[in-house]
XYZ file of C-alpha atoms in Angstrom:
390
model
C 0.000 0.000 0.000
C 1.309 3.406 -0.921
C 1.514 5.570 2.252
C 2.826 8.654 0.495
C 0.665 11.758 0.918
C -0.947 12.755 -2.285
C -0.796 16.409 -3.217
C -4.440 16.136 -4.199
C -5.401 15.477 -0.569
C -3.613 18.563 0.853
C -6.554 20.992 0.407
C -8.845 18.572 2.211
C -6.491 18.417 5.194
C -6.210 22.207 5.392
C -9.982 22.551 5.326
C -10.320 20.039 8.157
C -7.787 21.977 10.261
C -9.691 25.208 9.690
C -12.934 23.535 10.762
C -11.279 22.280 13.918
C -10.117 25.783 14.821
C -13.625 27.110 14.294
C -15.220 24.455 16.527
C -17.430 25.508 19.481
C -15.469 27.225 22.278
C -13.356 29.270 19.888
C -13.831 32.860 18.729
C -14.268 33.748 15.076
C -11.379 35.385 13.318
C -11.246 39.209 13.527
C -9.797 41.715 11.138
C -7.500 44.537 12.016
C -9.950 47.067 10.619
C -12.753 46.378 13.164
C -13.570 48.755 16.086
C -11.052 51.560 15.472
C -10.079 53.400 18.742
C -11.576 56.860 19.144
C -10.498 59.883 21.205
C -12.892 62.360 22.832
C -12.387 65.529 24.917
C -14.814 67.373 27.143
C -14.703 70.493 29.299
C -15.965 70.196 32.868
C -17.807 72.345 33.767
C -19.138 73.474 30.406
C -16.716 75.780 28.615
C -19.237 78.136 27.038
C -18.587 80.642 29.831
C -15.818 80.631 32.426
C -13.909 83.341 34.262
C -10.383 84.474 34.961
C -9.142 82.580 38.018
C -11.644 79.738 37.663
C -10.292 76.170 37.717
C -11.792 74.082 34.883
C -11.186 70.479 33.820
C -10.286 69.122 30.400
C -11.159 65.404 30.364
C -9.647 63.300 27.548
C -10.941 59.740 26.985
C -9.588 57.038 24.663
C -12.108 54.289 23.768
C -10.236 51.215 22.549
C -13.038 49.022 21.153
C -11.633 45.491 20.765
C -8.006 46.658 20.755
C -5.453 46.513 23.530
C -3.397 49.583 24.363
C 0.368 49.174 24.295
C 1.336 52.823 24.859
C 0.028 56.284 24.158
C 0.925 59.929 24.412
C -1.217 63.054 24.218
C -0.313 65.943 21.939
C -1.799 69.393 21.257
C -2.879 69.893 24.847
C -2.240 72.834 27.213
C 1.277 73.179 28.540
C 2.591 74.952 31.631
C 4.514 78.155 31.251
C 1.968 80.135 29.289
C 1.269 83.613 30.625
C -2.429 83.093 29.899
C -3.119 79.935 31.916
C -1.687 77.392 34.337
C -2.072 73.623 33.887
C -1.955 70.844 36.475
C -1.968 67.184 35.482
C -2.515 64.899 33.819
C -4.045 62.564 36.363
C -5.828 59.296 35.621
C -9.591 59.255 36.097
C -11.812 56.163 36.463
C -13.735 55.234 33.319
C -17.176 53.707 32.931
C -16.032 50.814 30.752
C -13.101 48.414 30.876
C -11.984 49.259 27.341
C -11.458 52.979 28.138
C -8.594 55.011 29.521
C -8.715 58.673 30.409
C -6.805 61.582 31.900
C -7.789 64.945 33.362
C -6.096 68.338 33.212
C -6.845 71.252 35.552
C -6.591 74.597 33.781
C -6.705 77.993 35.467
C -6.895 80.948 33.107
C -5.207 84.239 33.982
C -6.360 86.358 31.048
C -9.705 86.756 29.315
C -10.018 85.466 25.762
C -10.897 82.409 23.677
C -8.744 79.311 23.959
C -9.133 76.239 21.716
C -7.636 72.772 22.229
C -7.854 69.675 20.031
C -6.071 66.786 21.799
C -4.371 64.108 19.721
C -3.374 60.607 20.903
C -0.434 58.756 19.336
C 1.043 55.410 20.296
C 0.525 51.728 19.553
C -2.262 49.145 19.926
C -2.619 45.461 19.226
C -5.521 43.343 18.028
C -6.220 39.622 18.088
C -6.716 37.887 14.748
C -7.769 34.531 16.213
C -8.306 32.946 19.599
C -8.237 29.261 20.405
C -8.579 27.358 23.656
C -5.206 28.733 24.705
C -2.857 27.008 22.310
C -2.962 29.629 19.572
C -3.289 33.432 19.854
C -2.374 35.524 16.861
C -2.145 39.317 17.250
C -1.134 42.215 15.078
C 0.238 45.587 16.184
C -0.886 48.890 14.722
C 0.040 52.538 15.217
C -2.427 54.711 17.155
C -3.250 58.168 15.842
C -6.592 59.633 16.919
C -7.894 63.196 17.282
C -10.578 64.510 19.577
C -13.109 67.166 18.775
C -12.219 70.824 19.260
C -12.841 72.196 22.778
C -13.128 75.972 23.116
C -12.935 77.880 26.410
C -14.420 81.380 26.418
C -12.911 83.189 29.412
C -14.358 86.436 30.791
C -12.898 88.953 33.251
C -14.438 89.211 36.713
C -17.158 91.874 36.852
C -16.219 94.990 38.769
C -19.834 95.937 39.528
C -21.044 95.168 43.053
C -17.611 93.918 44.070
C -17.531 93.777 47.932
C -14.786 95.488 49.890
C -13.735 92.172 51.448
C -13.595 90.354 48.081
C -10.663 88.007 47.469
C -9.163 87.185 44.085
C -10.740 83.733 44.230
C -13.181 82.078 41.850
C -15.107 78.916 42.631
C -17.819 77.290 44.699
C -16.601 77.253 48.306
C -17.868 76.573 51.825
C -16.595 78.402 54.925
C -16.356 77.069 58.481
C -14.773 78.771 61.515
C -14.232 77.998 65.208
C -12.861 79.913 68.188
C -11.038 77.737 70.724
C -11.011 77.650 73.677
C -14.323 79.332 74.490
C -13.143 80.147 78.040
C -9.717 81.380 79.082
C -7.819 83.844 81.298
C -6.351 87.229 80.308
C -3.147 86.721 78.362
C -4.042 83.208 77.186
C -3.776 82.254 73.521
C -7.085 81.780 71.686
C -7.117 80.303 68.177
C -9.476 81.413 65.454
C -9.333 78.673 62.825
C -11.281 78.913 59.598
C -11.289 76.728 56.498
C -12.384 77.425 52.947
C -13.168 74.234 51.022
C -13.608 73.855 47.262
C -11.645 73.310 44.049
C -9.170 76.159 43.666
C -8.657 76.810 47.374
C -4.929 77.212 46.734
C -5.757 80.533 45.050
C -5.701 81.972 48.570
C -2.185 83.344 49.051
C -2.761 86.212 51.516
C -5.556 85.457 53.996
C -7.500 88.448 55.290
C -6.708 89.275 58.940
C -9.430 89.031 61.538
C -10.101 92.052 63.732
C -11.452 90.867 67.115
C -12.068 94.395 68.413
C -10.833 96.544 71.263
C -9.287 94.773 74.237
C -7.644 92.026 72.155
C -4.257 91.563 70.612
C -4.244 89.715 67.244
C -1.275 88.120 65.518
C -0.907 87.691 61.714
C -2.757 84.644 60.319
C -0.947 81.448 59.310
C -2.038 79.749 56.060
C -1.915 76.116 54.938
C -3.417 75.582 51.474
C -4.007 72.639 49.136
C -5.897 72.327 45.843
C -9.203 71.757 47.674
C -8.813 73.372 51.128
C -7.295 76.502 52.619
C -6.882 76.390 56.415
C -6.018 79.583 58.329
C -5.164 79.941 62.030
C -4.923 83.284 63.816
C -3.895 83.774 67.446
C -5.927 86.209 69.552
C -5.028 87.267 73.118
C -7.633 88.830 75.445
C -6.393 91.550 77.794
C -9.079 91.749 80.476
C -11.701 89.722 82.285
C -15.192 89.828 80.802
C -17.899 88.236 78.670
C -17.275 88.978 75.006
C -19.051 88.444 71.711
C -16.409 88.620 69.008
C -17.560 89.721 65.545
C -18.268 87.229 62.772
C -15.585 86.383 60.260
C -16.525 87.015 56.625
C -15.010 87.064 53.152
C -16.320 87.285 49.589
C -15.393 85.237 46.515
C -16.724 85.063 42.969
C -19.160 82.226 42.262
C -18.895 81.188 38.582
C -22.128 79.182 38.704
C -24.212 82.290 39.390
C -21.695 84.782 37.940
C -22.002 86.902 41.112
C -19.929 87.808 44.158
C -20.854 85.672 47.152
C -20.176 86.503 50.808
C -19.377 83.700 53.253
C -19.816 84.331 56.990
C -19.047 82.341 60.151
C -19.721 83.525 63.695
C -20.083 85.607 65.848
C -18.124 83.902 68.618
C -18.727 83.877 72.370
C -15.668 84.126 74.641
C -15.596 84.133 78.431
C -12.435 85.523 80.024
C -11.997 84.844 83.744
C -9.062 85.383 86.050
C -6.957 82.308 86.614
C -7.684 80.896 90.084
C -4.819 80.162 92.525
C -3.983 76.630 93.493
C -6.826 75.073 95.531
C -6.574 75.596 99.299
C -3.033 76.989 98.998
C -3.588 79.894 101.411
C -5.731 77.766 103.738
C -2.900 75.257 104.097
C -0.405 77.980 105.000
C -2.816 79.627 107.440
C -3.272 76.231 109.118
C 0.499 76.001 109.621
C 0.554 79.491 111.167
C -2.377 78.625 113.464
C -0.589 75.464 114.655
C 2.456 77.551 115.563
C 0.322 80.044 117.493
C -1.450 77.216 119.348
C 1.883 75.639 120.251
C 3.085 78.928 121.701
C -0.096 79.219 123.793
C 0.145 75.734 125.371
C 0.272 75.686 129.210
C 3.796 75.639 130.483
C 5.258 77.042 127.331
C 8.076 79.496 128.007
C 6.980 82.181 125.658
C 9.142 85.190 125.142
C 7.611 88.660 125.383
C 5.317 89.385 122.451
C 5.682 85.782 121.231
C 2.234 85.782 119.667
C 3.049 88.936 117.771
C 6.314 87.464 116.552
C 4.562 84.292 115.435
C 1.912 86.323 113.641
C 4.605 88.339 111.892
C 6.365 85.136 110.868
C 3.077 83.779 109.591
C 2.431 86.947 107.617
C 5.843 86.630 105.996
C 5.164 82.959 105.225
C 1.879 83.916 103.585
C 3.628 86.517 101.466
C 6.242 83.951 100.444
C 3.556 81.400 99.545
C 1.566 83.946 97.510
C 4.661 84.846 95.521
C 5.407 81.167 94.975
C 1.885 80.448 93.707
C 1.537 83.672 91.725
C -1.055 85.276 94.002
C 1.021 87.966 95.718
C -0.270 91.547 95.539
C 3.162 92.880 96.406
C 3.133 96.062 94.281
C 1.174 99.283 94.697
C 0.196 102.182 92.493
C 1.931 105.502 93.085
C -0.971 107.565 91.773
C -4.555 107.411 90.630
C -4.548 105.685 87.248
C -7.215 104.338 84.862
C -7.182 100.606 84.186
C -7.429 100.050 80.419
C -8.528 97.093 78.282
C -5.355 97.114 76.158
C -1.803 98.499 76.434
C -2.538 101.868 74.794
C -3.623 105.349 75.874
C -6.530 105.120 73.431
C -7.806 101.780 74.775
C -11.101 101.525 76.644
C -11.086 102.711 80.283
C -12.352 99.891 82.485
C -12.316 101.728 85.841
C -10.143 104.006 88.014
C -7.565 102.634 90.456
C -6.658 104.791 93.444
C -3.128 105.500 94.589
C -1.609 102.853 96.907
C -3.952 100.167 95.547
C -2.280 96.716 95.794
C -1.744 94.934 92.449
C 0.086 91.991 90.977
C 1.976 92.257 87.653
C 0.875 89.513 85.268
C 2.242 90.584 81.854
C 4.459 93.209 80.173
C 4.055 94.950 76.820
C 6.503 97.808 76.214
C 5.833 100.599 78.715
C 2.632 98.926 79.932
C 1.897 96.277 82.545
C -1.164 94.092 82.898
C -2.045 93.976 86.584
C -4.418 91.873 88.674
C -6.445 93.509 91.452
C -7.417 91.680 94.668
C -11.087 91.621 93.541
C -10.151 89.641 90.388
C -10.352 92.465 87.871
C -7.475 92.836 85.435
C -6.275 95.470 82.959
C -3.358 97.544 81.723
C -1.628 100.482 83.441
C 1.556 102.446 82.579
C 4.665 100.817 84.017
C 5.724 104.179 85.506
C 2.637 104.229 87.754
C 3.697 101.060 89.626
C 6.041 101.154 92.618
């Protein structure tokens, strides 16, 4: 029997092999021309009207169809360094479908005008020509070159009409929150006013407006910490005198691009209770008990007391009390050399709280230049000239 393969049978064998590859469980052959990748670009929010200083998004999406992405690069997109706008990105953004990839750019325009962008994607893709049960997988590689539609940004200047006096050079939709902490303190303590402005473009805030707490308070310059979505500002305030205070509300105005109007944000007012710091509990009572014990010991029957022993013991006890008051910060060991008004702040123009008579006992609690904050025995506190104390 002749076992040689006849050339006439070769087409039949090739047809059988093709049928086997197309058996159930395999995918039909695909051509390289099917499902061409497409590129799209979209402005977010809508670009028909935006404003100088506003942060807008340019979202670019590549839909791959049945192709697999090997690499890609975007061309004809905004670049940093232009005097008309600033660009941040790109950053990857989640897509709705598995066969999509996308990036986002943040653009902040600095000049009014019309700006057009038409992104272009170049790179390489691959497509499968046939799939088997895992033994055979044939792919072809193709260059990627796709263009998106034209996106035009029309940028307007901020309107000068109805611009508030406290307006900041900030554009966006923001929320303001502010707290004053602690709500109760003593004169000279540090109180923090902390306020936050949240929203895209919060890093536009470069010089926070100072807060004016009013007369009787010292305020330090604010400290700013800003990110792309939040600006946090802390300002230290120091009360000068005891009292119940209602500090004014904090407010600022920004431009809202959604309504194309200036919008004022307000937080407060703030309640603050300033009380004199109490001495250590039972400090004077403990010392007075020691003095009383000494007096009782001197008065015991049979005690050989020297002349005026009780008076000496009382004098010693008085000195001990003075020492203990100095040690615990409660000594009223200074007096005023003249009648002097007690003021709410270290300045001649500050509010007069009340009049102190000459020889009134006081305790110095704080210094500020030629002024001293003093504490009176009744708990009231305020500022007097240093030259009036002896």
